[in-house]
XYZ file of C-alpha atoms in Angstrom:
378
model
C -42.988 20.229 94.000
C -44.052 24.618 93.946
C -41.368 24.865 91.198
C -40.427 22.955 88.547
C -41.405 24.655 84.860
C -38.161 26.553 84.630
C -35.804 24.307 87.349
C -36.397 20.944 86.087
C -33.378 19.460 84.606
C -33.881 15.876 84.701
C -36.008 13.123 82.717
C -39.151 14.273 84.117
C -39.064 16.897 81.829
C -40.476 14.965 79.600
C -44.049 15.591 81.635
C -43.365 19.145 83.357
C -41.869 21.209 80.431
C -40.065 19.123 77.441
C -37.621 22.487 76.464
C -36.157 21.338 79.581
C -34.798 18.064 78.259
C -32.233 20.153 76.490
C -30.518 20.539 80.035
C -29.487 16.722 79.982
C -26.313 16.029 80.427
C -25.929 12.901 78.643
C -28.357 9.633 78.443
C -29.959 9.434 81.838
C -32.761 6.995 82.789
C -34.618 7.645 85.930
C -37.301 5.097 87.831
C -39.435 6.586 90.733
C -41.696 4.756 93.029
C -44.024 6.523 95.906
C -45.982 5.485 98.367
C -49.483 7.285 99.837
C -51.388 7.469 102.644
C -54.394 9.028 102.992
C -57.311 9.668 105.589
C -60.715 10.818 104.768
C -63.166 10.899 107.877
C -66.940 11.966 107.006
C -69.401 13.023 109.478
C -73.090 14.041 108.675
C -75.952 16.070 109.344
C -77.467 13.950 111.670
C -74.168 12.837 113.252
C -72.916 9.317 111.719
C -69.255 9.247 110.876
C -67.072 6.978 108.716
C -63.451 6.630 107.118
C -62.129 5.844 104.101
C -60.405 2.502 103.709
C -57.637 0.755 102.368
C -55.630 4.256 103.227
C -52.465 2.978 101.297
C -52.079 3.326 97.544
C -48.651 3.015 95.431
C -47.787 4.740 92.189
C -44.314 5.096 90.019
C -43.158 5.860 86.507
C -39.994 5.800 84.344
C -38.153 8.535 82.486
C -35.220 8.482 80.160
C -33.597 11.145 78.063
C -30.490 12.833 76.488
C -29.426 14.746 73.494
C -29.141 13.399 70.091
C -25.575 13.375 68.954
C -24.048 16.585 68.629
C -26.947 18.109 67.150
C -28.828 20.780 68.764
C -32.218 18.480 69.594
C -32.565 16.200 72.981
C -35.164 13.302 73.174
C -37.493 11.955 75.989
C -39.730 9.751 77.142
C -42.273 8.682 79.872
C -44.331 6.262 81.111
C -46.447 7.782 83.947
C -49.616 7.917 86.007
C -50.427 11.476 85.868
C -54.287 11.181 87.033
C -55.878 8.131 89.319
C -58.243 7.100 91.959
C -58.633 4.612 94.338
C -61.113 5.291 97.069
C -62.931 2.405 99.213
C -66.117 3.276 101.690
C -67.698 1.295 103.574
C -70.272 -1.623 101.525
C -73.225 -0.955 103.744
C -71.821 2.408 105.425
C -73.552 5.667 105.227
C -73.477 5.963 101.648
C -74.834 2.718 100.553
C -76.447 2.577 97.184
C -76.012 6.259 96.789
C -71.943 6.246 96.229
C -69.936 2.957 94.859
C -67.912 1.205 97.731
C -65.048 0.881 95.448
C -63.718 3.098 92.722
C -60.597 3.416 90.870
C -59.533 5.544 88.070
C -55.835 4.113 86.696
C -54.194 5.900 84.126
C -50.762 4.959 81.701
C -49.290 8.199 80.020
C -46.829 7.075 77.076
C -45.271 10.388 76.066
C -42.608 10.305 73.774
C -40.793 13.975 73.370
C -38.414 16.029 71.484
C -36.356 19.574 72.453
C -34.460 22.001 69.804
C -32.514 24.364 71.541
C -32.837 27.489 69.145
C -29.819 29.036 71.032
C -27.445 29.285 73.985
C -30.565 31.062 75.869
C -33.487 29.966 74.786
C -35.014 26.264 74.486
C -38.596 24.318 73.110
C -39.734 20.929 73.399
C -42.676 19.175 72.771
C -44.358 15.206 74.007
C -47.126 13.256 72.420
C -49.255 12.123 75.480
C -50.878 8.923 74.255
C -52.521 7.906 77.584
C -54.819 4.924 78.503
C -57.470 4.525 81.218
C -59.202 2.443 83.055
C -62.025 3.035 85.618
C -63.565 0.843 87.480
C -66.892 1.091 89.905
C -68.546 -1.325 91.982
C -71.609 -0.598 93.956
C -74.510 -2.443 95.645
C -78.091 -2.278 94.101
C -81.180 -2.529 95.784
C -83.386 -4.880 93.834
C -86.518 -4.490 95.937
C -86.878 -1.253 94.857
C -87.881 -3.072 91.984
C -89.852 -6.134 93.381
C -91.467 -4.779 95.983
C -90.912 -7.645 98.153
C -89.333 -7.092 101.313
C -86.094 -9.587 101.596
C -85.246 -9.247 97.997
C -81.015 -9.825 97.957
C -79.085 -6.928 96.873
C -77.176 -6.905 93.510
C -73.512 -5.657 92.950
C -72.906 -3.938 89.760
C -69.654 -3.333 88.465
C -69.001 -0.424 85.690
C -65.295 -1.553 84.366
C -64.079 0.155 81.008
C -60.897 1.339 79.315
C -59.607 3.644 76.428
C -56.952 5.403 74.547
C -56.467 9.235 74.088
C -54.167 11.528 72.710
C -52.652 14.956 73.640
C -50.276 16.978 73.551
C -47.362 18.976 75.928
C -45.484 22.121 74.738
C -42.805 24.228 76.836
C -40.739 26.991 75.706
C -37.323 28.105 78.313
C -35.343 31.265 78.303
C -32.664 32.826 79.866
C -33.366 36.267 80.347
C -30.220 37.495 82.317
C -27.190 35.520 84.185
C -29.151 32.807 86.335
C -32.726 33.729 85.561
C -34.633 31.929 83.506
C -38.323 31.684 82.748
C -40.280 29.365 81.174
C -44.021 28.869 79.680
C -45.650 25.444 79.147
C -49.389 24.088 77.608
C -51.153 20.908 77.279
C -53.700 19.798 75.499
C -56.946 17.976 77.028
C -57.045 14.218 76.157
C -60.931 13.144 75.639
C -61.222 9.631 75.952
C -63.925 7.103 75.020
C -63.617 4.015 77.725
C -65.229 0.808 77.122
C -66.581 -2.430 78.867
C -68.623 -4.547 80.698
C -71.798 -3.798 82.771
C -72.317 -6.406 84.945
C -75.219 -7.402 87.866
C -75.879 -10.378 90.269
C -78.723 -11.860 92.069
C -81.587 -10.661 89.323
C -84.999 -11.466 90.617
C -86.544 -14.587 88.932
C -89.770 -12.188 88.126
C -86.697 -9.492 86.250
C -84.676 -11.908 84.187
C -86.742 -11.357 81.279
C -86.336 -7.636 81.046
C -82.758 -7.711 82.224
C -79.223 -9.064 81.569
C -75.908 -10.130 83.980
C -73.742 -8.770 81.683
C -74.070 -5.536 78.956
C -72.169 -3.074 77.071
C -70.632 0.386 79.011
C -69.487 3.234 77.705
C -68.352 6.201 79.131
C -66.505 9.059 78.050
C -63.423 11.007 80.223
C -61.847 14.604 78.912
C -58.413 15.237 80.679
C -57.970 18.918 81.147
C -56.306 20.894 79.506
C -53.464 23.899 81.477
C -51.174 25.846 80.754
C -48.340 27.354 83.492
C -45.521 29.858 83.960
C -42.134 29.369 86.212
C -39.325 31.640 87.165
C -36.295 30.482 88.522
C -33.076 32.684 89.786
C -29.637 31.581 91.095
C -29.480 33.231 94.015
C -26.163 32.008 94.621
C -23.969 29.372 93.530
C -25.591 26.608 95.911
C -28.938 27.819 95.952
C -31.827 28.085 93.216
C -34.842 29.271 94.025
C -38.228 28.929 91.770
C -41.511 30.059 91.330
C -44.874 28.525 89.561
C -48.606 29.387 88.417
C -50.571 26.674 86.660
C -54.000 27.165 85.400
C -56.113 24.584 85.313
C -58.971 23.700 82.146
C -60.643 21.306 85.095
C -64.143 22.485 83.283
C -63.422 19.937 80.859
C -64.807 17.747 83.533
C -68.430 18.603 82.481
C -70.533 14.958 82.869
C -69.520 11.349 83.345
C -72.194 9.353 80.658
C -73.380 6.334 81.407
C -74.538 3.850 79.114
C -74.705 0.340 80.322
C -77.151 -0.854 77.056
C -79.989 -3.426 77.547
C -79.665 -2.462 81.357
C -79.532 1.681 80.916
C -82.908 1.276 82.963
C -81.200 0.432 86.275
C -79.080 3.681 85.868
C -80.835 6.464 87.708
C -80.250 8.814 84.663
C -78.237 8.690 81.932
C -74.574 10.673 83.071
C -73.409 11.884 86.405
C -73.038 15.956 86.788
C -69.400 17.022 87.329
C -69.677 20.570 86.651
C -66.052 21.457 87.775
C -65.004 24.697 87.554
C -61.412 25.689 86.177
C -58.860 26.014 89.088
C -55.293 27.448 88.995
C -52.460 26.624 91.528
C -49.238 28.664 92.684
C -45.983 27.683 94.380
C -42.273 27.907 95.262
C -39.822 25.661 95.641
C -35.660 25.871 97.107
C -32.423 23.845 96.013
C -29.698 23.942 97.892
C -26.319 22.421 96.720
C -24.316 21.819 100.799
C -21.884 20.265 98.642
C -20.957 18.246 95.648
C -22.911 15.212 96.564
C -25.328 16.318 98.603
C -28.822 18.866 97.747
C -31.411 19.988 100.112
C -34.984 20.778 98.421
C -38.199 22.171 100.050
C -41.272 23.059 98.412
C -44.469 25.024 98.825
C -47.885 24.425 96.773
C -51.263 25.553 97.146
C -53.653 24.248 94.285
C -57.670 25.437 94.549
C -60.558 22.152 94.258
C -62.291 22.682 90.854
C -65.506 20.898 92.714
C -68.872 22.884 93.733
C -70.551 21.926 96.747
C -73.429 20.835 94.397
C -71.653 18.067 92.694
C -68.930 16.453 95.474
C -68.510 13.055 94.902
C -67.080 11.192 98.687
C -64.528 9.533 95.821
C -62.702 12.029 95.355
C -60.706 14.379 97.714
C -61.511 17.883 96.465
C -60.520 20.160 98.521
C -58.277 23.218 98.755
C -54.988 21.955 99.204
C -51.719 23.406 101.351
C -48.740 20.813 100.360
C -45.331 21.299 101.623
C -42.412 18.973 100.811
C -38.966 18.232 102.071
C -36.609 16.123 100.058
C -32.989 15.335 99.407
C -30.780 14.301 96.555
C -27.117 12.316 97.268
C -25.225 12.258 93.919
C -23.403 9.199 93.372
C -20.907 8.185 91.016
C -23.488 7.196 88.433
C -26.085 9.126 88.584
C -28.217 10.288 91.526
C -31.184 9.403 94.650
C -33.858 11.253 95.411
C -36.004 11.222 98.620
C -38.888 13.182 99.188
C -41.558 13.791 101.784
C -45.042 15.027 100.715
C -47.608 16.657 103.203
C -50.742 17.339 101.945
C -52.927 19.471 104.057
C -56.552 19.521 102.607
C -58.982 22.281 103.882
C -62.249 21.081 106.158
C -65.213 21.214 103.436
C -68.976 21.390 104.744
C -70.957 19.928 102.034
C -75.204 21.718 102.443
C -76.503 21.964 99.176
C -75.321 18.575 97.221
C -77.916 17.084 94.963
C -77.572 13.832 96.537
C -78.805 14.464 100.541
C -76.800 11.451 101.261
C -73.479 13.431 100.411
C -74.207 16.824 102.389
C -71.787 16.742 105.860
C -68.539 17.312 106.743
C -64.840 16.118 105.561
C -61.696 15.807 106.884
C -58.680 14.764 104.178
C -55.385 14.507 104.557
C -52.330 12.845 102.828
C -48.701 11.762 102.953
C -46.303 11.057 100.319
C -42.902 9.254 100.087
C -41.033 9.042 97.311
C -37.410 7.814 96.094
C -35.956 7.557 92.660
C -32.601 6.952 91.278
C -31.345 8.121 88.009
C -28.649 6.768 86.421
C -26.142 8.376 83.736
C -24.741 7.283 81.000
């Protein structure tokens, strides 16, 4: 992680920069599994405090590739989870009824991809990202803000909908001189419509007329787009060292609707305001080769939040973000492992101005990452 649009010369290509897949070195298959953990501690105005819970969350993805024949074209392809949430608060903590307890975004990318290298020096590729999602919400409703009636039992509604959508990844790498090499890559935004059930418990006797346990929901979700630039020189024959800028179309991110049907009158309006701004992060990244089997990697990254005060959601960590990582590769007969440790340091935010009161105070986030994967040649 800080470099990887011109360095990486593995499967993974397939979702960082697809002329890179043209750098395989026969069929290789590679299946990576990590593990998070993450602490979020809020305090606000008036002094309460809580933590996120459940801090653990697991992710992985597979990637295979090679070249076609003798032929100057290499194929890929991916199944990943490129974007996801899963953030639990407290059920009748601080941000009850304001904020959903539980929330989780989960996201398959499909992306099957193609290189043609046009000569010895310079590279392109291209992946179809055909990516579903799934988000779920659950959050307690007061009814007697309805009734009236001191006593009246809470509700829990659940929001739970998924979708398809289709994008697109293009890369371009060139060798400009004797171990440089630069490289440019773009994707396409992936809007998706998602899909589901809206559903409610303990309606009031006096409310069953007017409204239903179950409904229609539909949402809509637009990816963002980006498009990056990397630089990578040999410095010497065991080290590599890399450089990368990403910018980020995060204002894509505009409003969540919400349309839960026969029941839109429980939703206090009819989308949530995201208005993320676009964002852009830079890094650097070092390989070096000890010996034949053994490589030592460290990495730099610092990536800017795309959220305003105005509209930070507690279920999602966005924050400016300092990561540093420290992995190793052992090569084996066969192919390769890979471990890697990921520190993410997030930057204090103090939240004033947030349209919902409820949200305005102070966070603390920060996460850690470890990963393996093995790849194996064929």
């Amino acid at each position: 992680m800080g470099a990887k649009f011109a360095t990486v010369d593995d499967p993974t290509a397939t979702r960082f920069n697809p002329a890179n897949l043209s750098f395989l070195d026969g069929t290789q298959v590679l299946v990576g599994a990590s593990v998070w953990y993450g602490e979020v501690d809020f305090q606000s105005l008036v002094g309460t405090s809580e933590e996120m819970g459940d801090p653990l969350k697991y992710t992985g993805g597979l990637y295979l590739g090679g070249p076609i024949g003798d032929s100057p074209f290499s194929w890929g392809f991916s199944a990943s989870a490129p974007y996801g949430v899963d953030m639990r608060w407290k059920r009748d903590g601080v941000f009850e009824f304001a904020l959903p307890h539980e929330a989780s975004l989960v996201t398959l990318d499909l992306s099957p991809a193609i290189s043609y290298q046009i000569s010895e020096k310079t590279t392109v590729g291209a992946a179809l990202n055909v990516m579903w999602s799934q988000l779920n919400l659950e959050q307690d409703f007061p009814w007697v803000a309805l009734t009236g009636v001191p006593g009246t039992p809470n509700g829990v509604q659940e929001f739970d909908g998924d979708g398809w959508g289709v994008g697109a990844t293009f890369g371009i790498t060139h060798e400009i001189a004797e171990g440089h090499r630069i490289a440019a890559t773009g994707r396409l935004s992936i809007p998706t419509d998602l899909s589901g059930d809206y559903t409610i418990t303990n309606i009031p006797a006096p409310l069953e007329p007017f409204f239903s346990d179950r409904s229609d929901y539909n949402t809509e979700m637009e990816f963002p787009w980006s498009y990056g630039v990397g630089y990578a020189v040999d410095l010497c024959e065991a080290v590599t060292l890399g450089f990368d800028f990403e910018y980020i179309g995060n204002s894509t991110h505009d409003d969540l609707p919400v349309d839960i049907g026969v029941n839109q009158a429980l939703a206090p309006s009819d989308s949530v305001g995201l208005n993320w701004e676009d964002s852009f992060s830079v890094g650097t990244g070092l390989d070096y080769r000890v010996n034949e089997k053994l490589t030592l990697r460290l990495g730099y990254l610092y990536t800017q939040t795309p959220i305003p005060d105005e509209t930070y959601i507690p279920l999602i960590p966005g924050a400016d973000r300092n990561i540093v990582t420290f992995g190793l590769g052992y090569q084996t007969k066969r192919g390769s492992w890979d471990f890697a440790y990921v520190a993410g340091f997030y930057q204090d935010r103090e939240i004033r101005t947030n349209v919902v009161p409820q949200f305005n105070g102070n966070y603390e986030s920060q996460w850690d990452v470890f990963t393996i994967s093995h790849t194996i040649n064929f």
